[in-house]
Amino acid sequence: MVAAVPQIKHEVKDLALANVGNQRIEWAGREMPVLKQIRERFAKEKPFAGIRLVACSHITTETANLAIALKSGGADALLIASNPLSTQDDVAACLVADYGIPVFAIKGEDNATYHRHVQIALDHKPNIIIDDGSDVVATLVKERQNQLSDIIGTTEETTTGIVRLHAMAKDGVLTFPAMNVNDAETKHFFDNRYGTGQSTLDGIFRATNVLLAGKTLVVAGYGWCGKGVAMRGKGLGANVIVTEINPVRAIEAAMDGFRVMPMIEAAKYGDVFVTLTGNKHVIRPEHFEVMKSGAMVCNSGHFDIEIDLESLGAKATEVREVRNFTQEYIMPNGKSIVVLGEGRLINLAAAEGHPSAVMDMSFANQALACEYLVKNKGKLEPKVHSIPEEIDQNIAVLKLKGMGIEIDTLTDDQIKYINSWTVGT
Ligand SMILES: NC(=O)c1ccc[n+]([C@@H]2O[C@H](COP(=O)([O-])OP(=O)(O)OC[C@H]3O[C@@H](n4cnc5c(N)ncnc54)[C@H](O)[C@@H]3O)[C@@H](O)[C@H]2O)c1
């Protein structure tokens, strides 16, 4: 039942989905003890009173828990989707109907709607922007110079967004501090590796129901995300091949027990391909050319540019939907290439994104980074800042507590030893 629909502006699929969304948000909250403690403190201390905040994020149950925590802290928060395919419509409905948080996000929205929502977010006149991929910040910098003075700062969730922020800083157009949430240890060690590792395969399974055991899985990019997918793929019995352009990462992959080779070679062997590089056209026509018929390709990097679908589409004689999120491209010679999730983040397009337990730490970083920006308003340089170590450590301590794990502490003798150069071996 949808109670009195709030008078707030919103664009969601169907407010009648709110009840389902509510149940799922609460379920996710059970695995998010760190964010829960932060939310309870925010509710008392109201660090965001008078602050207008925009969050551009995947609209999932975990993001909902973050948004609720920020609102509890007094923020006037508005949400938009950071990807046209990642919105969970029931979650969006619940945030509007039950929490009075304006959300502009519908699963499957077209690119024009996505960009219109970015403009709506900026119309909210934010003081703080939580971004995921840096589209809101890039649009602000390009098109809304008059709003730059309202900005206290931004927090960025993902590797690709951080790359863009560094490019803005280099070009001298970043006029406010940007907190690098992605590089917090309690974020990328867990979210990028274990979160992407599990949820990417989950997306592939939900889209295809393929058996990975005995198949050749090609993982492009052996960064934090690629490591997670390769590790979990191996665990499920896949024969994993890694492709890289960074020699150190390539050695790491080889020593972790994976075959490493250029994509043009790997393309011949792969049954399932996943790109996680943050780079463009990692799989392109010359690779499609040598792939086996029926090879499945997908992407779990931030933007849908890693697979050159335009070229594939231009060459295909037919494209047909064979399952949800699964399209088969038929080539002139009759061979087929199967594309999952339209080349967008497969874990969010076909599955539910990362499990809540890892997002607990990522979003604890987001919440505390926003608070840090407000507390240090006007004092931080306009550049990309690391998350302070105390915040990172504090999140790790809270997470361990939530997991019921205790660890050792240093003895006085050990503290003396590791701080001294005169005490020898
Ligand atoms: N799916 C998700 O939910 C999710 C979660 C976190 C991050 N991401 C995104 O995934 C991407 C990767 O993130 P990360 O943290 O692993 O980044 P990373 O920088 O740690 O790793 C990327 C790796 O790709 C390699 N690479 C670059 N171009 C390549 C090419 N042409 N061929 C082969 N390898 C290439 C780089 O050398 C690097 O080792 C980013 O776009 C990031 O925003 C997605």
GROMACS .gro file of C-alpha atoms and ligand atoms in nm:
model
  469
    1MET     CA    1   0.000   0.000   0.000
    2VAL     CA    2   0.134   0.342  -0.087
    3ALA     CA    3   0.052   0.590   0.186
    4ALA     CA    4  -0.001   0.955   0.115
    5VAL     CA    5   0.244   1.012  -0.168
    6PRO     CA    6   0.484   1.284  -0.065
    7GLN     CA    7   0.476   1.614  -0.246
    8ILE     CA    8   0.838   1.590  -0.342
    9LYS     CA    9   0.941   1.587  -0.705
   10HIS     CA   10   1.061   1.252  -0.829
   11GLU     CA   11   1.084   1.029  -1.135
   12VAL     CA   12   1.059   0.663  -1.044
   13LYS     CA   13   0.895   0.373  -1.222
   14ASP     CA   14   0.608   0.299  -0.986
   15LEU     CA   15   0.554   0.415  -0.628
   16ALA     CA   16   0.343   0.103  -0.566
   17LEU     CA   17   0.672  -0.092  -0.556
   18ALA     CA   18   0.769   0.085  -0.232
   19ASN     CA   19   0.672  -0.198   0.004
   20VAL     CA   20   0.894  -0.449  -0.173
   21GLY     CA   21   1.174  -0.193  -0.177
   22ASN     CA   22   1.135  -0.131   0.194
   23GLN     CA   23   1.174  -0.499   0.280
   24ARG     CA   24   1.483  -0.530   0.063
   25ILE     CA   25   1.643  -0.214   0.203
   26GLU     CA   26   1.597  -0.347   0.556
   27TRP     CA   27   1.740  -0.684   0.455
   28ALA     CA   28   2.051  -0.517   0.311
   29GLY     CA   29   2.078  -0.307   0.629
   30ARG     CA   30   2.133  -0.625   0.832
   31GLU     CA   31   2.467  -0.670   0.657
   32MET     CA   32   2.566  -0.306   0.702
   33PRO     CA   33   2.651  -0.268   1.073
   34VAL     CA   34   2.913   0.002   1.019
   35LEU     CA   35   2.677   0.229   0.827
   36LYS     CA   36   2.409   0.163   1.089
   37GLN     CA   37   2.632   0.293   1.368
   38ILE     CA   38   2.721   0.599   1.159
   39ARG     CA   39   2.353   0.660   1.088
   40GLU     CA   40   2.269   0.648   1.459
   41ARG     CA   41   2.542   0.900   1.540
   42PHE     CA   42   2.437   1.125   1.249
   43ALA     CA   43   2.078   1.122   1.378
   44LYS     CA   44   2.200   1.269   1.707
   45GLU     CA   45   2.467   1.507   1.579
   46LYS     CA   46   2.304   1.630   1.253
   47PRO     CA   47   2.634   1.709   1.077
   48PHE     CA   48   2.453   1.792   0.751
   49ALA     CA   49   2.195   2.037   0.882
   50GLY     CA   50   2.143   2.298   0.609
   51ILE     CA   51   2.351   2.104   0.354
   52ARG     CA   52   2.212   2.027   0.007
   53LEU     CA   53   2.354   1.703  -0.118
   54VAL     CA   54   2.331   1.516  -0.446
   55ALA     CA   55   2.423   1.149  -0.475
   56CYS     CA   56   2.478   1.001  -0.820
   57SER     CA   57   2.504   0.633  -0.744
   58HIS     CA   58   2.363   0.296  -0.845
   59ILE     CA   59   2.016   0.307  -0.691
   60THR     CA   60   2.039  -0.017  -0.495
   61THR     CA   61   1.937  -0.129  -0.148
   62GLU     CA   62   2.285  -0.037  -0.020
   63THR     CA   63   2.271   0.315  -0.165
   64ALA     CA   64   1.932   0.348   0.000
   65ASN     CA   65   2.092   0.275   0.338
   66LEU     CA   66   2.352   0.542   0.266
   67ALA     CA   67   2.088   0.796   0.162
   68ILE     CA   68   1.885   0.726   0.476
   69ALA     CA   69   2.197   0.777   0.691
   70LEU     CA   70   2.271   1.110   0.521
   71LYS     CA   71   1.913   1.225   0.560
   72SER     CA   72   1.922   1.122   0.929
   73GLY     CA   73   2.221   1.353   0.956
   74GLY     CA   74   2.009   1.644   0.832
   75ALA     CA   75   2.109   1.645   0.464
   76ASP     CA   76   1.864   1.773   0.202
   77ALA     CA   77   1.957   1.484  -0.027
   78LEU     CA   78   1.853   1.408  -0.387
   79LEU     CA   79   1.947   1.090  -0.572
   80ILE     CA   80   2.004   1.010  -0.938
   81ALA     CA   81   2.128   0.690  -1.100
   82SER     CA   82   2.492   0.665  -1.202
   83ASN     CA   83   2.403   0.412  -1.470
   84PRO     CA   84   2.088   0.375  -1.681
   85LEU     CA   85   2.063   0.000  -1.615
   86SER     CA   86   2.152  -0.028  -1.247
   87THR     CA   87   1.842   0.117  -1.082
   88GLN     CA   88   1.631  -0.108  -0.860
   89ASP     CA   89   1.288   0.044  -0.919
   90ASP     CA   90   1.139  -0.080  -0.591
   91VAL     CA   91   1.422   0.085  -0.397
   92ALA     CA   92   1.373   0.414  -0.580
   93ALA     CA   93   0.999   0.398  -0.503
   94CYS     CA   94   1.057   0.330  -0.134
   95LEU     CA   95   1.303   0.618  -0.091
   96VAL     CA   96   1.045   0.858  -0.233
   97ALA     CA   97   0.734   0.717  -0.067
   98ASP     CA   98   0.867   0.612   0.273
   99TYR     CA   99   1.165   0.839   0.332
  100GLY     CA  100   1.072   1.153   0.139
  101ILE     CA  101   1.399   1.147  -0.052
  102PRO     CA  102   1.365   1.273  -0.413
  103VAL     CA  103   1.492   1.012  -0.658
  104PHE     CA  104   1.524   1.050  -1.035
  105ALA     CA  105   1.604   0.705  -1.169
  106ILE     CA  106   1.425   0.439  -1.370
  107LYS     CA  107   1.586   0.112  -1.474
  108GLY     CA  108   1.645   0.117  -1.849
  109GLU     CA  109   1.619   0.495  -1.883
  110ASP     CA  110   1.767   0.613  -2.211
  111ASN     CA  111   2.082   0.822  -2.234
  112ALA     CA  112   1.887   1.146  -2.285
  113THR     CA  113   1.690   1.083  -1.964
  114TYR     CA  114   2.010   0.996  -1.779
  115HIS     CA  115   2.167   1.328  -1.880
  116ARG     CA  116   1.844   1.515  -1.800
  117HIS     CA  117   1.862   1.366  -1.450
  118VAL     CA  118   2.218   1.495  -1.414
  119GLN     CA  119   2.080   1.842  -1.490
  120ILE     CA  120   1.800   1.795  -1.234
  121ALA     CA  121   2.064   1.699  -0.978
  122LEU     CA  122   2.251   2.022  -1.046
  123ASP     CA  123   1.925   2.219  -1.027
  124HIS     CA  124   1.915   2.102  -0.662
  125LYS     CA  125   2.210   2.344  -0.612
  126PRO     CA  126   2.422   2.095  -0.420
  127ASN     CA  127   2.687   2.184  -0.164
  128ILE     CA  128   2.817   1.829  -0.169
  129ILE     CA  129   2.820   1.584  -0.460
  130ILE     CA  130   2.864   1.212  -0.405
  131ASP     CA  131   2.962   1.094  -0.750
  132ASP     CA  132   3.024   0.757  -0.912
  133GLY     CA  133   3.214   0.799  -1.237
  134SER     CA  134   3.226   1.179  -1.207
  135ASP     CA  135   2.947   1.265  -1.453
  136VAL     CA  136   2.779   1.516  -1.221
  137VAL     CA  137   3.105   1.689  -1.132
  138ALA     CA  138   3.219   1.698  -1.498
  139THR     CA  139   2.884   1.850  -1.603
  140LEU     CA  140   2.902   2.105  -1.321
  141VAL     CA  141   3.252   2.209  -1.421
  142LYS     CA  142   3.162   2.229  -1.792
  143GLU     CA  143   2.816   2.383  -1.775
  144ARG     CA  144   2.741   2.535  -1.433
  145GLN     CA  145   3.033   2.761  -1.350
  146ASN     CA  146   2.793   2.991  -1.162
  147GLN     CA  147   2.729   2.712  -0.907
  148LEU     CA  148   3.094   2.638  -0.829
  149SER     CA  149   3.093   2.873  -0.530
  150ASP     CA  150   2.813   2.666  -0.365
  151ILE     CA  151   3.027   2.353  -0.361
  152ILE     CA  152   3.195   2.240  -0.040
  153GLY     CA  153   3.338   1.934  -0.211
  154THR     CA  154   3.277   1.603  -0.379
  155THR     CA  155   3.338   1.240  -0.289
  156GLU     CA  156   3.413   0.990  -0.566
  157GLU     CA  157   3.329   0.624  -0.552
  158THR     CA  158   3.508   0.457  -0.841
  159THR     CA  159   3.845   0.423  -1.017
  160THR     CA  160   3.718   0.575  -1.342
  161GLY     CA  161   3.583   0.882  -1.160
  162ILE     CA  162   3.915   0.931  -0.983
  163VAL     CA  163   4.100   0.921  -1.316
  164ARG     CA  164   3.867   1.196  -1.444
  165LEU     CA  165   3.910   1.408  -1.128
  166HIS     CA  166   4.289   1.391  -1.157
  167ALA     CA  167   4.255   1.503  -1.522
  168MET     CA  168   4.037   1.799  -1.409
  169ALA     CA  169   4.293   1.893  -1.141
  170LYS     CA  170   4.571   1.875  -1.402
  171ASP     CA  171   4.374   2.107  -1.631
  172GLY     CA  172   4.322   2.351  -1.341
  173VAL     CA  173   3.941   2.324  -1.349
  174LEU     CA  174   3.888   2.143  -1.018
  175THR     CA  175   3.801   2.435  -0.789
  176PHE     CA  176   3.696   2.232  -0.482
  177PRO     CA  177   3.825   1.938  -0.277
  178ALA     CA  178   3.747   1.585  -0.399
  179MET     CA  179   3.766   1.295  -0.155
  180ASN     CA  180   3.903   0.976  -0.310
  181VAL     CA  181   3.676   0.713  -0.156
  182ASN     CA  182   3.789   0.451  -0.407
  183ASP     CA  183   4.144   0.447  -0.278
  184ALA     CA  184   4.053   0.398   0.088
  185GLU     CA  185   4.182   0.055   0.186
  186THR     CA  186   3.846  -0.037   0.335
  187LYS     CA  187   3.694   0.038  -0.008
  188HIS     CA  188   3.895  -0.106  -0.294
  189PHE     CA  189   4.047  -0.406  -0.112
  190PHE     CA  190   3.697  -0.535  -0.054
  191ASP     CA  191   3.446  -0.364  -0.285
  192ASN     CA  192   3.653  -0.378  -0.603
  193ARG     CA  193   3.802  -0.721  -0.533
  194TYR     CA  194   3.549  -0.933  -0.343
  195GLY     CA  195   3.241  -0.730  -0.439
  196THR     CA  196   3.314  -0.716  -0.812
  197GLY     CA  197   3.455  -1.069  -0.803
  198GLN     CA  198   3.133  -1.220  -0.675
  199SER     CA  199   2.874  -0.991  -0.831
  200THR     CA  200   3.022  -0.993  -1.182
  201LEU     CA  201   2.996  -1.370  -1.197
  202ASP     CA  202   2.650  -1.344  -1.040
  203GLY     CA  203   2.549  -1.111  -1.326
  204ILE     CA  204   2.685  -1.352  -1.587
  205PHE     CA  205   2.500  -1.644  -1.428
  206ARG     CA  206   2.169  -1.461  -1.400
  207ALA     CA  207   2.193  -1.344  -1.761
  208THR     CA  208   2.299  -1.681  -1.908
  209ASN     CA  209   2.283  -1.964  -1.650
  210VAL     CA  210   2.614  -2.077  -1.800
  211LEU     CA  211   2.823  -2.340  -1.619
  212LEU     CA  212   3.166  -2.188  -1.565
  213ALA     CA  213   3.342  -2.510  -1.467
  214GLY     CA  214   3.556  -2.630  -1.756
  215LYS     CA  215   3.505  -2.310  -1.957
  216THR     CA  216   3.774  -2.061  -2.050
  217LEU     CA  217   3.715  -1.727  -1.881
  218VAL     CA  218   3.912  -1.433  -2.020
  219VAL     CA  219   3.957  -1.147  -1.772
  220ALA     CA  220   4.080  -0.821  -1.926
  221GLY     CA  221   4.261  -0.610  -1.665
  222TYR     CA  222   4.423  -0.745  -1.349
  223GLY     CA  223   4.348  -0.449  -1.123
  224TRP     CA  224   4.150  -0.483  -0.802
  225CYS     CA  225   3.833  -0.578  -0.990
  226GLY     CA  226   4.000  -0.814  -1.234
  227LYS     CA  227   4.179  -0.995  -0.951
  228GLY     CA  228   3.847  -1.060  -0.784
  229VAL     CA  229   3.682  -1.198  -1.098
  230ALA     CA  230   3.983  -1.414  -1.188
  231MET     CA  231   4.007  -1.553  -0.833
  232ARG     CA  232   3.636  -1.638  -0.811
  233GLY     CA  233   3.630  -1.775  -1.167
  234LYS     CA  234   3.918  -2.010  -1.081
  235GLY     CA  235   3.731  -2.119  -0.769
  236LEU     CA  236   3.436  -2.220  -0.985
  237GLY     CA  237   3.654  -2.435  -1.205
  238ALA     CA  238   3.708  -2.202  -1.500
  239ASN     CA  239   4.031  -2.202  -1.692
  240VAL     CA  240   4.123  -1.836  -1.649
  241ILE     CA  241   4.327  -1.626  -1.894
  242VAL     CA  242   4.428  -1.271  -1.801
  243THR     CA  243   4.512  -0.990  -2.045
  244GLU     CA  244   4.702  -0.681  -1.925
  245ILE     CA  245   4.901  -0.384  -2.051
  246ASN     CA  246   5.084  -0.325  -1.720
  247PRO     CA  247   5.393  -0.549  -1.692
  248VAL     CA  248   5.388  -0.565  -1.310
  249ARG     CA  249   5.023  -0.663  -1.296
  250ALA     CA  250   5.088  -0.919  -1.572
  251ILE     CA  251   5.363  -1.082  -1.359
  252GLU     CA  252   5.129  -1.080  -1.060
  253ALA     CA  253   4.861  -1.257  -1.264
  254ALA     CA  254   5.112  -1.513  -1.391
  255MET     CA  255   5.239  -1.580  -1.037
  256ASP     CA  256   4.883  -1.609  -0.911
  257GLY     CA  257   4.860  -1.902  -1.150
  258PHE     CA  258   4.678  -1.757  -1.451
  259ARG     CA  259   4.776  -1.773  -1.816
  260VAL     CA  260   4.863  -1.427  -1.946
  261MET     CA  261   4.858  -1.335  -2.315
  262PRO     CA  262   4.746  -1.055  -2.549
  263MET     CA  263   4.374  -1.029  -2.619
  264ILE     CA  264   4.425  -1.125  -2.983
  265GLU     CA  265   4.547  -1.468  -2.860
  266ALA     CA  266   4.302  -1.501  -2.573
  267ALA     CA  267   4.015  -1.418  -2.808
  268LYS     CA  268   4.065  -1.752  -2.983
  269TYR     CA  269   4.023  -1.956  -2.663
  270GLY     CA  270   3.764  -1.770  -2.456
  271ASP     CA  271   3.413  -1.895  -2.388
  272VAL     CA  272   3.330  -1.601  -2.159
  273PHE     CA  273   3.504  -1.260  -2.165
  274VAL     CA  274   3.487  -0.990  -1.896
  275THR     CA  275   3.649  -0.648  -1.930
  276LEU     CA  276   3.746  -0.458  -1.612
  277THR     CA  277   4.005  -0.208  -1.728
  278GLY     CA  278   3.843   0.138  -1.720
  279ASN     CA  279   3.978   0.165  -2.075
  280LYS     CA  280   3.822   0.194  -2.419
  281HIS     CA  281   3.773  -0.076  -2.685
  282VAL     CA  282   3.961  -0.348  -2.505
  283ILE     CA  283   3.761  -0.593  -2.714
  284ARG     CA  284   3.729  -0.471  -3.073
  285PRO     CA  285   3.673  -0.597  -3.430
  286GLU     CA  286   4.000  -0.790  -3.469
  287HIS     CA  287   3.915  -0.981  -3.151
  288PHE     CA  288   3.554  -1.055  -3.250
  289GLU     CA  289   3.695  -1.181  -3.579
  290VAL     CA  290   3.886  -1.470  -3.416
  291MET     CA  291   3.640  -1.557  -3.137
  292LYS     CA  292   3.458  -1.889  -3.129
  293SER     CA  293   3.095  -1.887  -3.234
  294GLY     CA  294   2.876  -1.839  -2.926
  295ALA     CA  295   3.148  -1.662  -2.725
  296MET     CA  296   2.995  -1.445  -2.454
  297VAL     CA  297   3.132  -1.097  -2.386
  298CYS     CA  298   3.051  -0.862  -2.103
  299ASN     CA  299   3.192  -0.568  -1.917
  300SER     CA  300   3.221  -0.487  -1.549
  301GLY     CA  301   3.427  -0.168  -1.584
  302HIS     CA  302   3.253   0.158  -1.510
  303PHE     CA  303   3.157   0.282  -1.856
  304ASP     CA  304   3.012   0.091  -2.151
  305ILE     CA  305   3.309   0.168  -2.372
  306GLU     CA  306   3.529  -0.133  -2.304
  307ILE     CA  307   3.368  -0.346  -2.576
  308ASP     CA  308   3.340  -0.188  -2.921
  309LEU     CA  309   2.971  -0.270  -2.968
  310GLU     CA  310   2.925  -0.009  -3.236
  311SER     CA  311   3.159  -0.193  -3.472
  312LEU     CA  312   3.005  -0.527  -3.378
  313GLY     CA  313   2.655  -0.391  -3.444
  314ALA     CA  314   2.761  -0.238  -3.775
  315LYS     CA  315   2.888  -0.572  -3.897
  316ALA     CA  316   2.609  -0.791  -3.762
  317THR     CA  317   2.334  -0.905  -3.998
  318GLU     CA  318   2.096  -0.953  -3.706
  319VAL     CA  319   2.080  -0.877  -3.334
  320ARG     CA  320   1.831  -1.073  -3.131
  321GLU     CA  321   1.740  -1.081  -2.764
  322VAL     CA  322   1.783  -1.444  -2.652
  323ARG     CA  323   1.728  -1.394  -2.278
  324ASN     CA  324   1.697  -1.096  -2.047
  325PHE     CA  325   2.018  -0.891  -2.075
  326THR     CA  326   2.150  -1.131  -2.339
  327GLN     CA  327   2.173  -1.031  -2.705
  328GLU     CA  328   2.307  -1.244  -2.985
  329TYR     CA  329   2.486  -1.070  -3.272
  330ILE     CA  330   2.487  -1.278  -3.591
  331MET     CA  331   2.784  -1.217  -3.819
  332PRO     CA  332   2.773  -1.240  -4.202
  333ASN     CA  333   2.949  -1.581  -4.187
  334GLY     CA  334   2.680  -1.714  -3.953
  335LYS     CA  335   2.898  -1.700  -3.640
  336SER     CA  336   2.737  -1.552  -3.329
  337ILE     CA  337   2.877  -1.331  -3.052
  338VAL     CA  338   2.667  -1.306  -2.737
  339VAL     CA  339   2.672  -0.968  -2.558
  340LEU     CA  340   2.554  -0.947  -2.198
  341GLY     CA  341   2.400  -0.640  -2.034
  342GLU     CA  342   2.449  -0.424  -2.346
  343GLY     CA  343   2.813  -0.388  -2.247
  344ARG     CA  344   2.721  -0.201  -1.929
  345LEU     CA  345   2.833  -0.308  -1.580
  346ILE     CA  346   2.707  -0.666  -1.586
  347ASN     CA  347   2.688  -0.700  -1.208
  348LEU     CA  348   2.445  -0.412  -1.186
  349ALA     CA  349   2.261  -0.466  -1.513
  350ALA     CA  350   2.179  -0.835  -1.463
  351ALA     CA  351   2.236  -0.885  -1.089
  352GLU     CA  352   2.207  -0.665  -0.780
  353GLY     CA  353   2.553  -0.513  -0.766
  354HIS     CA  354   2.786  -0.584  -0.477
  355PRO     CA  355   2.670  -0.769  -0.169
  356SER     CA  356   2.571  -0.534   0.113
  357ALA     CA  357   2.853  -0.647   0.341
  358VAL     CA  358   3.119  -0.488   0.119
  359MET     CA  359   2.911  -0.180   0.039
  360ASP     CA  360   2.888  -0.130   0.416
  361MET     CA  361   3.253  -0.026   0.412
  362SER     CA  362   3.242   0.166   0.082
  363PHE     CA  363   2.943   0.369   0.194
  364ALA     CA  364   3.078   0.418   0.545
  365ASN     CA  365   3.369   0.586   0.367
  366GLN     CA  366   3.124   0.796   0.163
  367ALA     CA  367   2.929   0.905   0.471
  368LEU     CA  368   3.240   0.990   0.673
  369ALA     CA  369   3.407   1.163   0.376
  370CYS     CA  370   3.102   1.391   0.342
  371GLU     CA  371   3.118   1.470   0.713
  372TYR     CA  372   3.493   1.540   0.682
  373LEU     CA  373   3.425   1.784   0.396
  374VAL     CA  374   3.166   1.971   0.602
  375LYS     CA  375   3.388   1.982   0.912
  376ASN     CA  376   3.678   2.114   0.705
  377LYS     CA  377   3.477   2.349   0.486
  378GLY     CA  378   3.702   2.612   0.329
  379LYS     CA  379   4.020   2.452   0.469
  380LEU     CA  380   4.093   2.185   0.208
  381GLU     CA  381   4.287   2.252  -0.111
  382PRO     CA  382   4.104   2.213  -0.443
  383LYS     CA  383   4.256   1.877  -0.539
  384VAL     CA  384   4.199   1.502  -0.499
  385HIS     CA  385   4.243   1.409  -0.130
  386SER     CA  386   4.299   1.065   0.021
  387ILE     CA  387   4.056   0.951   0.286
  388PRO     CA  388   4.232   1.025   0.619
  389GLU     CA  389   4.389   0.712   0.767
  390GLU     CA  390   4.193   0.749   1.094
  391ILE     CA  391   3.867   0.720   0.899
  392ASP     CA  392   3.988   0.412   0.711
  393GLN     CA  393   4.115   0.246   1.030
  394ASN     CA  394   3.801   0.335   1.223
  395ILE     CA  395   3.585   0.170   0.955
  396ALA     CA  396   3.803  -0.144   0.970
  397VAL     CA  397   3.768  -0.156   1.350
  398LEU     CA  398   3.389  -0.117   1.330
  399LYS     CA  399   3.366  -0.380   1.054
  400LEU     CA  400   3.570  -0.633   1.254
  401LYS     CA  401   3.343  -0.568   1.551
  402GLY     CA  402   3.040  -0.630   1.330
  403MET     CA  403   3.197  -0.957   1.210
  404GLY     CA  404   3.267  -1.064   1.569
  405ILE     CA  405   3.642  -1.084   1.505
  406GLU     CA  406   3.900  -0.975   1.762
  407ILE     CA  407   4.267  -0.911   1.681
  408ASP     CA  408   4.589  -0.868   1.876
  409THR     CA  409   4.719  -0.537   2.003
  410LEU     CA  410   5.083  -0.435   2.024
  411THR     CA  411   5.261  -0.490   2.356
  412ASP     CA  412   5.462  -0.196   2.501
  413ASP     CA  413   5.777  -0.387   2.417
  414GLN     CA  414   5.666  -0.426   2.054
  415ILE     CA  415   5.578  -0.058   2.026
  416LYS     CA  416   5.927   0.029   2.153
  417TYR     CA  417   6.088  -0.218   1.910
  418ILE     CA  418   5.916  -0.098   1.595
  419ASN     CA  419   5.978   0.266   1.679
  420SER     CA  420   6.346   0.229   1.751
  421TRP     CA  421   6.648   0.200   1.524
  422THR     CA  422   6.896   0.141   1.808
  423VAL     CA  423   6.746  -0.189   1.919
  424GLY     CA  424   6.897  -0.443   1.680
  425THR     CA  425   6.791  -0.789   1.576
  426LIG     N1  426   3.160  -0.353  -1.160
  426LIG     C1  427   3.168  -0.281  -1.051
  426LIG     O1  428   3.081  -0.282  -0.965
  426LIG     C2  429   3.290  -0.199  -1.026
  426LIG     C3  430   3.338  -0.178  -0.896
  426LIG     C4  431   3.453  -0.104  -0.878
  426LIG     C5  432   3.518  -0.049  -0.988
  426LIG     N2  433   3.466  -0.068  -1.114
  426LIG     C6  434   3.529  -0.014  -1.236
  426LIG     O2  435   3.609  -0.121  -1.290
  426LIG     C7  436   3.719  -0.066  -1.364
  426LIG     C8  437   3.849  -0.125  -1.309
  426LIG     O3  438   3.865  -0.085  -1.173
  426LIG     P1  439   3.991  -0.132  -1.088
  426LIG     O4  440   3.972  -0.076  -0.951
  426LIG     O5  441   4.019  -0.275  -1.105
  426LIG     O6  442   4.105  -0.046  -1.163
  426LIG     P2  443   4.262  -0.070  -1.165
  426LIG     O7  444   4.320   0.058  -1.215
  426LIG     O8  445   4.309  -0.128  -1.034
  426LIG     O9  446   4.279  -0.186  -1.277
  426LIG     C9  447   4.259  -0.170  -1.414
  426LIG    C10  448   4.359  -0.261  -1.484
  426LIG    O10  449   4.329  -0.265  -1.623
  426LIG    C11  450   4.452  -0.263  -1.694
  426LIG     N3  451   4.429  -0.219  -1.833
  426LIG    C12  452   4.412  -0.093  -1.883
  426LIG     N4  453   4.393  -0.097  -2.016
  426LIG    C13  454   4.398  -0.228  -2.051
  426LIG    C14  455   4.386  -0.297  -2.176
  426LIG     N5  456   4.368  -0.231  -2.291
  426LIG     N6  457   4.395  -0.432  -2.175
  426LIG    C15  458   4.417  -0.503  -2.061
  426LIG     N7  459   4.429  -0.442  -1.940
  426LIG    C16  460   4.420  -0.307  -1.936
  426LIG    C17  461   4.541  -0.170  -1.615
  426LIG    O11  462   4.678  -0.191  -1.641
  426LIG    C18  463   4.503  -0.208  -1.471
  426LIG    O12  464   4.586  -0.312  -1.419
  426LIG    C19  465   3.706   0.085  -1.348
  426LIG    O13  466   3.632   0.135  -1.457
  426LIG    C20  467   3.625   0.100  -1.221
  426LIG    O14  468   3.561   0.225  -1.214
  426LIG    C21  469   3.356  -0.144  -1.135
   0.00000   0.00000   0.00000
